[in-house]
């Protein structure tokens, strides 16, 4: 028990040292999953252990940080942490995300090189055992496109709040040169730049990274609106496609209810238990085509209650598949 408490205090100290702004008591409560009084006691205990901890006034609240960081003695990685880092790099590499896989492997080398030799020797046997015992299973599907030059240019534009110009081999006018204000990047089965075409005033749209050519940073001021949240934008859709938004109601039959309780259809979904053992799933989303494709994997376990547009989409997809594969 004492060891566990010590580990929790060290975890909080790392949290304070990792943030330049510091953390509030509310953030400590949330990150450490404790009550406010416990958070206060943990903060005081960290102050006793690390006298360099600072209190920073922020309005009516305070932030707490350890500005000088922690000594390497307290930062030795575990075999589990290094295995997770290695597995994440391997998964990205196999999925086609070579640029981000390389960044993770570079981080892995930096962590190991900053670890003292004695700690590395103790770590090596466990790390080797876990790496040999764990593998990444990659599902079939499109490999996302990652071009180092495109990603580097987009990221530089995001950091410098500049517009970018490129030739876009997609949309209704393939090959047309576009200038856009970048809002962010969505990584998934395909990778997309979320950006608004400069001067159009039409709001953000998705631009496939594999269709962006000859990208350049213009230097023209172009930052996203302060009110824009990339996560909220992504949550509006089932998958990537952004189109008309619908209130979706799905009925999961009793023999699929256990799977539904463990499944996330949407970030803001609501589940309602039914008397017959089934589950009703409700959420508001766009991307009906991707949702239709996904629902086919549920076979006879799911029924679409609303919207009619989703029912029509599934019927149309079935008709296409029937024409293509069923011989009369």
mmCIF file of C-alpha atoms in Angstrom:
data_model
loop_
_atom_site.group_PDB
_atom_site.id
_atom_site.type_symbol
_atom_site.label_atom_id
_atom_site.label_comp_id
_atom_site.label_asym_id
_atom_site.label_seq_id
_atom_site.Cartn_x
_atom_site.Cartn_y
_atom_site.Cartn_z
ATOM 1 C CA UNK A 1 0.000 0.000 0.000
ATOM 2 C CA UNK A 2 2.834 2.421 0.851
ATOM 3 C CA UNK A 3 4.530 1.601 -2.443
ATOM 4 C CA UNK A 4 1.265 2.294 -4.300
ATOM 5 C CA UNK A 5 0.865 5.682 -2.595
ATOM 6 C CA UNK A 6 4.440 6.589 -3.459
ATOM 7 C CA UNK A 7 3.881 5.654 -7.081
ATOM 8 C CA UNK A 8 0.762 7.833 -7.197
ATOM 9 C CA UNK A 9 2.664 10.832 -5.787
ATOM 10 C CA UNK A 10 5.420 10.316 -8.360
ATOM 11 C CA UNK A 11 2.778 10.179 -11.084
ATOM 12 C CA UNK A 12 1.388 13.521 -9.896
ATOM 13 C CA UNK A 13 4.890 15.010 -9.739
ATOM 14 C CA UNK A 14 5.461 13.944 -13.341
ATOM 15 C CA UNK A 15 2.154 15.547 -14.297
ATOM 16 C CA UNK A 16 3.242 18.844 -12.708
ATOM 17 C CA UNK A 17 6.688 18.681 -14.299
ATOM 18 C CA UNK A 18 5.319 17.870 -17.760
ATOM 19 C CA UNK A 19 3.095 20.976 -17.964
ATOM 20 C CA UNK A 20 4.626 24.396 -18.593
ATOM 21 C CA UNK A 21 1.431 26.082 -17.364
ATOM 22 C CA UNK A 22 0.924 23.777 -14.404
ATOM 23 C CA UNK A 23 -2.209 21.912 -13.325
ATOM 24 C CA UNK A 24 -5.181 23.031 -11.240
ATOM 25 C CA UNK A 25 -6.758 21.100 -8.380
ATOM 26 C CA UNK A 26 -9.689 20.286 -10.642
ATOM 27 C CA UNK A 27 -7.310 18.835 -13.231
ATOM 28 C CA UNK A 28 -5.524 16.826 -10.538
ATOM 29 C CA UNK A 29 -8.892 15.497 -9.377
ATOM 30 C CA UNK A 30 -9.796 14.422 -12.906
ATOM 31 C CA UNK A 31 -6.421 12.989 -13.969
ATOM 32 C CA UNK A 32 -5.789 11.113 -10.723
ATOM 33 C CA UNK A 33 -9.447 10.029 -10.272
ATOM 34 C CA UNK A 34 -9.622 11.252 -6.674
ATOM 35 C CA UNK A 35 -11.792 13.607 -4.631
ATOM 36 C CA UNK A 36 -10.834 17.231 -4.058
ATOM 37 C CA UNK A 37 -9.648 16.715 -0.473
ATOM 38 C CA UNK A 38 -7.435 13.833 -1.575
ATOM 39 C CA UNK A 39 -6.104 15.982 -4.417
ATOM 40 C CA UNK A 40 -5.172 18.689 -1.916
ATOM 41 C CA UNK A 41 -3.359 16.182 0.306
ATOM 42 C CA UNK A 42 -1.483 14.756 -2.670
ATOM 43 C CA UNK A 43 -0.475 18.248 -3.805
ATOM 44 C CA UNK A 44 0.861 19.044 -0.321
ATOM 45 C CA UNK A 45 2.777 15.749 -0.227
ATOM 46 C CA UNK A 46 4.377 16.513 -3.604
ATOM 47 C CA UNK A 47 5.375 19.957 -2.299
ATOM 48 C CA UNK A 48 7.125 18.278 0.644
ATOM 49 C CA UNK A 49 8.986 15.905 -1.673
ATOM 50 C CA UNK A 50 9.766 18.506 -4.346
ATOM 51 C CA UNK A 51 10.235 21.936 -2.711
ATOM 52 C CA UNK A 52 10.741 23.528 -6.145
ATOM 53 C CA UNK A 53 7.013 23.168 -6.840
ATOM 54 C CA UNK A 54 5.484 26.564 -7.682
ATOM 55 C CA UNK A 55 2.005 28.031 -7.288
ATOM 56 C CA UNK A 56 0.898 30.210 -10.191
ATOM 57 C CA UNK A 57 -2.086 32.514 -9.793
ATOM 58 C CA UNK A 58 -4.669 32.247 -12.575
ATOM 59 C CA UNK A 59 -7.717 34.365 -11.844
ATOM 60 C CA UNK A 60 -9.471 32.902 -8.820
ATOM 61 C CA UNK A 61 -7.676 29.562 -9.145
ATOM 62 C CA UNK A 62 -4.079 28.389 -8.873
ATOM 63 C CA UNK A 63 -1.872 26.186 -10.982
ATOM 64 C CA UNK A 64 0.890 23.988 -9.632
ATOM 65 C CA UNK A 65 4.039 23.055 -11.512
ATOM 66 C CA UNK A 66 7.594 21.835 -11.062
ATOM 67 C CA UNK A 67 9.437 24.168 -13.462
ATOM 68 C CA UNK A 68 12.834 22.463 -13.417
ATOM 69 C CA UNK A 69 11.452 19.059 -14.317
ATOM 70 C CA UNK A 70 12.361 15.861 -12.510
ATOM 71 C CA UNK A 71 15.736 14.207 -12.171
ATOM 72 C CA UNK A 72 16.323 11.234 -14.459
ATOM 73 C CA UNK A 73 16.242 8.992 -11.398
ATOM 74 C CA UNK A 74 12.475 9.501 -11.256
ATOM 75 C CA UNK A 75 11.927 9.134 -15.006
ATOM 76 C CA UNK A 76 13.123 5.600 -15.755
ATOM 77 C CA UNK A 77 10.620 4.050 -18.205
ATOM 78 C CA UNK A 78 9.037 0.674 -17.527
ATOM 79 C CA UNK A 79 9.130 -2.289 -19.871
ATOM 80 C CA UNK A 80 5.381 -1.933 -20.360
ATOM 81 C CA UNK A 81 5.724 1.728 -21.390
ATOM 82 C CA UNK A 82 8.513 1.022 -23.871
ATOM 83 C CA UNK A 83 6.620 -1.952 -25.305
ATOM 84 C CA UNK A 84 3.538 0.208 -25.809
ATOM 85 C CA UNK A 85 5.643 2.839 -27.594
ATOM 86 C CA UNK A 86 7.260 0.225 -29.825
ATOM 87 C CA UNK A 87 3.882 -1.394 -30.586
ATOM 88 C CA UNK A 88 2.350 1.965 -31.501
ATOM 89 C CA UNK A 89 5.207 2.636 -33.941
ATOM 90 C CA UNK A 90 4.842 -0.839 -35.447
ATOM 91 C CA UNK A 91 1.076 -0.432 -35.855
ATOM 92 C CA UNK A 92 1.459 2.925 -37.583
ATOM 93 C CA UNK A 93 4.143 1.540 -39.873
ATOM 94 C CA UNK A 94 1.994 -1.413 -40.934
ATOM 95 C CA UNK A 95 -0.974 0.860 -41.536
ATOM 96 C CA UNK A 96 1.077 3.053 -43.848
ATOM 97 C CA UNK A 97 1.685 5.908 -41.390
ATOM 98 C CA UNK A 98 5.427 5.924 -41.966
ATOM 99 C CA UNK A 99 6.094 9.522 -40.939
ATOM 100 C CA UNK A 100 4.453 9.184 -37.531
ATOM 101 C CA UNK A 101 5.991 5.724 -37.026
ATOM 102 C CA UNK A 102 9.441 7.251 -37.600
ATOM 103 C CA UNK A 103 8.669 10.010 -35.071
ATOM 104 C CA UNK A 104 7.714 7.428 -32.434
ATOM 105 C CA UNK A 105 10.853 5.372 -33.075
ATOM 106 C CA UNK A 106 12.937 8.524 -32.755
ATOM 107 C CA UNK A 107 11.227 9.229 -29.423
ATOM 108 C CA UNK A 108 11.901 5.634 -28.339
ATOM 109 C CA UNK A 109 15.616 6.076 -29.045
ATOM 110 C CA UNK A 110 15.720 9.386 -27.181
ATOM 111 C CA UNK A 111 14.063 7.866 -24.121
ATOM 112 C CA UNK A 112 16.455 4.918 -24.074
ATOM 113 C CA UNK A 113 19.516 7.100 -24.679
ATOM 114 C CA UNK A 114 18.493 9.357 -21.775
ATOM 115 C CA UNK A 115 18.126 6.348 -19.462
ATOM 116 C CA UNK A 116 21.084 5.468 -17.293
ATOM 117 C CA UNK A 117 23.079 2.407 -18.323
ATOM 118 C CA UNK A 118 22.248 0.434 -15.170
ATOM 119 C CA UNK A 119 18.539 1.065 -15.651
ATOM 120 C CA UNK A 120 18.758 0.052 -19.319
ATOM 121 C CA UNK A 121 20.410 -3.238 -18.331
ATOM 122 C CA UNK A 122 17.632 -3.972 -15.844
ATOM 123 C CA UNK A 123 15.010 -3.036 -18.410
ATOM 124 C CA UNK A 124 16.400 -5.061 -21.329
ATOM 125 C CA UNK A 125 15.294 -8.628 -20.364
ATOM 126 C CA UNK A 126 11.676 -7.657 -19.598
ATOM 127 C CA UNK A 127 11.475 -5.452 -22.695
ATOM 128 C CA UNK A 128 12.775 -8.239 -24.927
ATOM 129 C CA UNK A 129 10.321 -10.742 -23.418
ATOM 130 C CA UNK A 130 7.322 -8.456 -23.975
ATOM 131 C CA UNK A 131 8.354 -7.520 -27.516
ATOM 132 C CA UNK A 132 8.611 -11.211 -28.388
ATOM 133 C CA UNK A 133 5.249 -12.022 -26.757
ATOM 134 C CA UNK A 134 3.118 -9.235 -28.270
ATOM 135 C CA UNK A 135 2.246 -8.633 -31.923
ATOM 136 C CA UNK A 136 0.115 -6.188 -33.888
ATOM 137 C CA UNK A 137 -2.836 -7.535 -35.881
ATOM 138 C CA UNK A 138 -3.647 -5.128 -38.719
ATOM 139 C CA UNK A 139 -7.146 -5.276 -40.162
ATOM 140 C CA UNK A 140 -7.769 -5.223 -43.886
ATOM 141 C CA UNK A 141 -8.557 -1.797 -45.284
ATOM 142 C CA UNK A 142 -7.061 1.184 -47.081
ATOM 143 C CA UNK A 143 -3.559 2.215 -46.087
ATOM 144 C CA UNK A 144 -3.508 5.885 -45.083
ATOM 145 C CA UNK A 145 -1.233 8.109 -47.114
ATOM 146 C CA UNK A 146 1.562 9.988 -45.378
ATOM 147 C CA UNK A 147 4.000 12.049 -47.413
ATOM 148 C CA UNK A 148 6.708 13.605 -45.244
ATOM 149 C CA UNK A 149 6.776 16.800 -47.288
ATOM 150 C CA UNK A 150 3.019 17.310 -47.256
ATOM 151 C CA UNK A 151 2.729 16.621 -43.523
ATOM 152 C CA UNK A 152 5.708 18.855 -42.735
ATOM 153 C CA UNK A 153 4.255 21.749 -44.742
ATOM 154 C CA UNK A 154 0.793 21.411 -43.196
ATOM 155 C CA UNK A 155 2.202 21.218 -39.672
ATOM 156 C CA UNK A 156 4.437 24.235 -40.258
ATOM 157 C CA UNK A 157 1.431 26.207 -41.538
ATOM 158 C CA UNK A 158 -0.581 25.194 -38.465
ATOM 159 C CA UNK A 159 2.224 26.347 -36.164
ATOM 160 C CA UNK A 160 2.865 29.614 -38.026
ATOM 161 C CA UNK A 161 -0.850 30.378 -38.618
ATOM 162 C CA UNK A 162 -0.294 30.661 -42.367
ATOM 163 C CA UNK A 163 -2.369 29.630 -45.360
ATOM 164 C CA UNK A 164 -1.028 27.000 -47.742
ATOM 165 C CA UNK A 165 -1.334 26.647 -51.512
ATOM 166 C CA UNK A 166 -1.437 23.335 -53.379
ATOM 167 C CA UNK A 167 -2.680 21.567 -56.477
ATOM 168 C CA UNK A 168 -5.622 19.344 -55.558
ATOM 169 C CA UNK A 169 -6.227 16.212 -57.629
ATOM 170 C CA UNK A 170 -9.737 15.690 -56.309
ATOM 171 C CA UNK A 171 -13.129 17.312 -56.024
ATOM 172 C CA UNK A 172 -15.150 18.599 -58.949
ATOM 173 C CA UNK A 173 -12.150 20.307 -60.606
ATOM 174 C CA UNK A 174 -9.121 17.987 -60.378
ATOM 175 C CA UNK A 175 -5.797 19.746 -60.832
ATOM 176 C CA UNK A 176 -7.018 23.139 -59.684
ATOM 177 C CA UNK A 177 -4.693 25.169 -57.443
ATOM 178 C CA UNK A 178 -6.230 25.949 -54.044
ATOM 179 C CA UNK A 179 -5.251 28.220 -51.186
ATOM 180 C CA UNK A 180 -6.655 27.204 -47.824
ATOM 181 C CA UNK A 181 -6.521 28.080 -44.156
ATOM 182 C CA UNK A 182 -5.584 24.862 -42.312
ATOM 183 C CA UNK A 183 -7.626 23.973 -39.224
ATOM 184 C CA UNK A 184 -6.110 20.581 -38.413
ATOM 185 C CA UNK A 185 -5.432 17.021 -39.592
ATOM 186 C CA UNK A 186 -7.680 13.980 -39.212
ATOM 187 C CA UNK A 187 -5.837 10.650 -39.165
ATOM 188 C CA UNK A 188 -7.769 7.473 -39.926
ATOM 189 C CA UNK A 189 -8.247 4.923 -42.685
ATOM 190 C CA UNK A 190 -7.542 7.877 -44.962
ATOM 191 C CA UNK A 191 -5.836 11.066 -43.805
ATOM 192 C CA UNK A 192 -7.477 14.446 -44.322
ATOM 193 C CA UNK A 193 -6.527 18.089 -44.004
ATOM 194 C CA UNK A 194 -9.395 20.035 -42.445
ATOM 195 C CA UNK A 195 -9.225 23.507 -43.970
ATOM 196 C CA UNK A 196 -11.306 26.366 -45.329
ATOM 197 C CA UNK A 197 -10.664 27.645 -48.829
ATOM 198 C CA UNK A 198 -9.233 31.148 -48.477
ATOM 199 C CA UNK A 199 -11.767 33.885 -49.160
ATOM 200 C CA UNK A 200 -14.648 31.463 -49.804
ATOM 201 C CA UNK A 201 -16.378 31.850 -46.426
ATOM 202 C CA UNK A 202 -17.897 28.372 -46.734
ATOM 203 C CA UNK A 203 -16.435 26.876 -43.564
ATOM 204 C CA UNK A 204 -14.046 23.938 -43.229
ATOM 205 C CA UNK A 205 -14.076 20.888 -45.467
ATOM 206 C CA UNK A 206 -11.940 17.765 -45.751
ATOM 207 C CA UNK A 207 -9.093 17.520 -48.252
ATOM 208 C CA UNK A 208 -7.490 14.105 -48.782
ATOM 209 C CA UNK A 209 -3.759 14.301 -48.179
ATOM 210 C CA UNK A 210 -3.002 11.791 -50.931
ATOM 211 C CA UNK A 211 -4.547 14.173 -53.467
ATOM 212 C CA UNK A 212 -2.514 17.207 -52.405
ATOM 213 C CA UNK A 213 0.417 18.020 -54.706
ATOM 214 C CA UNK A 214 3.022 20.813 -54.895
ATOM 215 C CA UNK A 215 2.208 22.207 -51.461
ATOM 216 C CA UNK A 216 3.752 25.514 -50.329
ATOM 217 C CA UNK A 217 3.394 27.803 -47.314
ATOM 218 C CA UNK A 218 2.271 31.263 -48.447
ATOM 219 C CA UNK A 219 3.072 33.314 -45.346
ATOM 220 C CA UNK A 220 -0.390 34.884 -45.555
ATOM 221 C CA UNK A 221 -2.057 35.049 -42.127
ATOM 222 C CA UNK A 222 -4.559 32.224 -41.797
ATOM 223 C CA UNK A 223 -5.374 30.757 -38.400
ATOM 224 C CA UNK A 224 -8.502 28.799 -37.488
ATOM 225 C CA UNK A 225 -11.263 30.573 -35.528
ATOM 226 C CA UNK A 226 -10.867 30.409 -31.746
ATOM 227 C CA UNK A 227 -14.297 28.802 -31.495
ATOM 228 C CA UNK A 228 -13.332 25.890 -33.758
ATOM 229 C CA UNK A 229 -12.682 22.525 -32.089
ATOM 230 C CA UNK A 230 -11.179 19.810 -34.280
ATOM 231 C CA UNK A 231 -12.449 17.099 -31.932
ATOM 232 C CA UNK A 232 -15.984 18.501 -31.970
ATOM 233 C CA UNK A 233 -15.820 18.709 -35.767
ATOM 234 C CA UNK A 234 -14.699 15.077 -36.001
ATOM 235 C CA UNK A 235 -17.424 13.979 -33.573
ATOM 236 C CA UNK A 236 -20.126 15.347 -35.876
ATOM 237 C CA UNK A 237 -19.621 12.477 -38.298
ATOM 238 C CA UNK A 238 -19.613 8.704 -38.249
ATOM 239 C CA UNK A 239 -16.140 8.260 -39.702
ATOM 240 C CA UNK A 240 -14.691 10.976 -41.904
ATOM 241 C CA UNK A 241 -17.350 12.068 -44.369
ATOM 242 C CA UNK A 242 -19.163 15.289 -43.501
ATOM 243 C CA UNK A 243 -22.610 15.680 -45.050
ATOM 244 C CA UNK A 244 -26.187 16.184 -43.838
ATOM 245 C CA UNK A 245 -26.625 15.545 -40.120
ATOM 246 C CA UNK A 246 -29.341 13.159 -38.901
ATOM 247 C CA UNK A 247 -30.777 11.900 -35.637
ATOM 248 C CA UNK A 248 -29.880 8.218 -35.697
ATOM 249 C CA UNK A 249 -31.823 5.561 -33.765
ATOM 250 C CA UNK A 250 -30.648 1.953 -33.920
ATOM 251 C CA UNK A 251 -32.296 -1.050 -32.282
ATOM 252 C CA UNK A 252 -29.816 -3.746 -31.328
ATOM 253 C CA UNK A 253 -31.599 -7.067 -30.864
ATOM 254 C CA UNK A 254 -31.066 -9.139 -27.701
ATOM 255 C CA UNK A 255 -28.499 -11.487 -29.271
ATOM 256 C CA UNK A 256 -26.304 -8.475 -30.139
ATOM 257 C CA UNK A 257 -26.891 -6.389 -27.016
ATOM 258 C CA UNK A 258 -23.722 -7.453 -25.193
ATOM 259 C CA UNK A 259 -21.631 -6.394 -28.186
ATOM 260 C CA UNK A 260 -23.481 -3.053 -28.376
ATOM 261 C CA UNK A 261 -22.830 -2.277 -24.707
ATOM 262 C CA UNK A 262 -19.095 -2.605 -25.372
ATOM 263 C CA UNK A 263 -19.203 -0.773 -28.710
ATOM 264 C CA UNK A 264 -18.928 2.937 -29.407
ATOM 265 C CA UNK A 265 -20.931 3.971 -32.447
ATOM 266 C CA UNK A 266 -20.492 7.679 -31.700
ATOM 267 C CA UNK A 267 -18.756 9.887 -29.138
ATOM 268 C CA UNK A 268 -22.082 11.268 -27.866
ATOM 269 C CA UNK A 269 -24.244 8.168 -28.126
ATOM 270 C CA UNK A 270 -26.912 7.253 -25.583
ATOM 271 C CA UNK A 271 -27.929 3.684 -24.790
ATOM 272 C CA UNK A 272 -31.371 2.680 -23.591
ATOM 273 C CA UNK A 273 -31.995 -0.799 -22.195
ATOM 274 C CA UNK A 274 -35.102 -2.548 -23.504
ATOM 275 C CA UNK A 275 -37.450 -4.945 -21.707
ATOM 276 C CA UNK A 276 -36.696 -7.742 -24.180
ATOM 277 C CA UNK A 277 -32.937 -7.523 -23.492
ATOM 278 C CA UNK A 278 -32.143 -5.429 -26.538
ATOM 279 C CA UNK A 279 -30.606 -1.951 -26.646
ATOM 280 C CA UNK A 280 -31.618 1.304 -28.341
ATOM 281 C CA UNK A 281 -28.663 3.441 -29.476
ATOM 282 C CA UNK A 282 -29.230 7.145 -30.193
ATOM 283 C CA UNK A 283 -26.840 9.758 -31.549
ATOM 284 C CA UNK A 284 -26.745 12.697 -33.960
ATOM 285 C CA UNK A 285 -24.298 12.387 -36.810
ATOM 286 C CA UNK A 286 -23.476 12.873 -40.465
ATOM 287 C CA UNK A 287 -21.681 10.283 -42.603
ATOM 288 C CA UNK A 288 -24.628 7.981 -43.379
ATOM 289 C CA UNK A 289 -22.746 6.088 -46.088
ATOM 290 C CA UNK A 290 -19.957 5.024 -43.729
ATOM 291 C CA UNK A 291 -22.529 4.160 -41.064
ATOM 292 C CA UNK A 292 -24.432 2.019 -43.576
ATOM 293 C CA UNK A 293 -21.246 0.161 -44.505
ATOM 294 C CA UNK A 294 -20.533 -0.459 -40.827
ATOM 295 C CA UNK A 295 -24.031 -1.676 -40.001
ATOM 296 C CA UNK A 296 -23.728 -4.489 -42.551
ATOM 297 C CA UNK A 297 -21.117 -6.020 -40.225
ATOM 298 C CA UNK A 298 -23.825 -6.368 -37.551
ATOM 299 C CA UNK A 299 -25.790 -8.711 -39.830
ATOM 300 C CA UNK A 300 -29.138 -9.544 -38.165
ATOM 301 C CA UNK A 301 -28.238 -7.951 -34.826
ATOM 302 C CA UNK A 302 -29.150 -4.339 -35.716
ATOM 303 C CA UNK A 303 -32.213 -2.594 -37.121
ATOM 304 C CA UNK A 304 -32.355 1.014 -38.324
ATOM 305 C CA UNK A 305 -35.305 2.877 -36.754
ATOM 306 C CA UNK A 306 -34.281 6.350 -37.953
ATOM 307 C CA UNK A 307 -33.479 8.142 -40.222
ATOM 308 C CA UNK A 308 -35.126 7.096 -43.468
ATOM 309 C CA UNK A 309 -32.036 8.364 -45.314
ATOM 310 C CA UNK A 310 -29.955 5.656 -43.648
ATOM 311 C CA UNK A 311 -32.506 2.961 -44.541
ATOM 312 C CA UNK A 312 -32.487 4.173 -48.138
ATOM 313 C CA UNK A 313 -28.690 4.175 -48.183
ATOM 314 C CA UNK A 314 -28.511 0.562 -46.978
ATOM 315 C CA UNK A 315 -31.152 -0.525 -49.494
ATOM 316 C CA UNK A 316 -29.239 1.154 -52.320
ATOM 317 C CA UNK A 317 -25.973 -0.511 -51.273
ATOM 318 C CA UNK A 318 -27.724 -3.899 -51.156
ATOM 319 C CA UNK A 319 -29.144 -3.348 -54.617
ATOM 320 C CA UNK A 320 -25.718 -2.527 -56.028
ATOM 321 C CA UNK A 321 -24.189 -5.612 -54.375
ATOM 322 C CA UNK A 322 -27.012 -7.801 -55.672
ATOM 323 C CA UNK A 323 -26.607 -6.556 -59.247
ATOM 324 C CA UNK A 324 -22.856 -7.067 -59.052
ATOM 325 C CA UNK A 325 -22.663 -10.487 -57.424
ATOM 326 C CA UNK A 326 -25.925 -12.368 -57.933
ATOM 327 C CA UNK A 327 -26.235 -14.115 -61.294
ATOM 328 C CA UNK A 328 -29.710 -14.832 -62.634
#
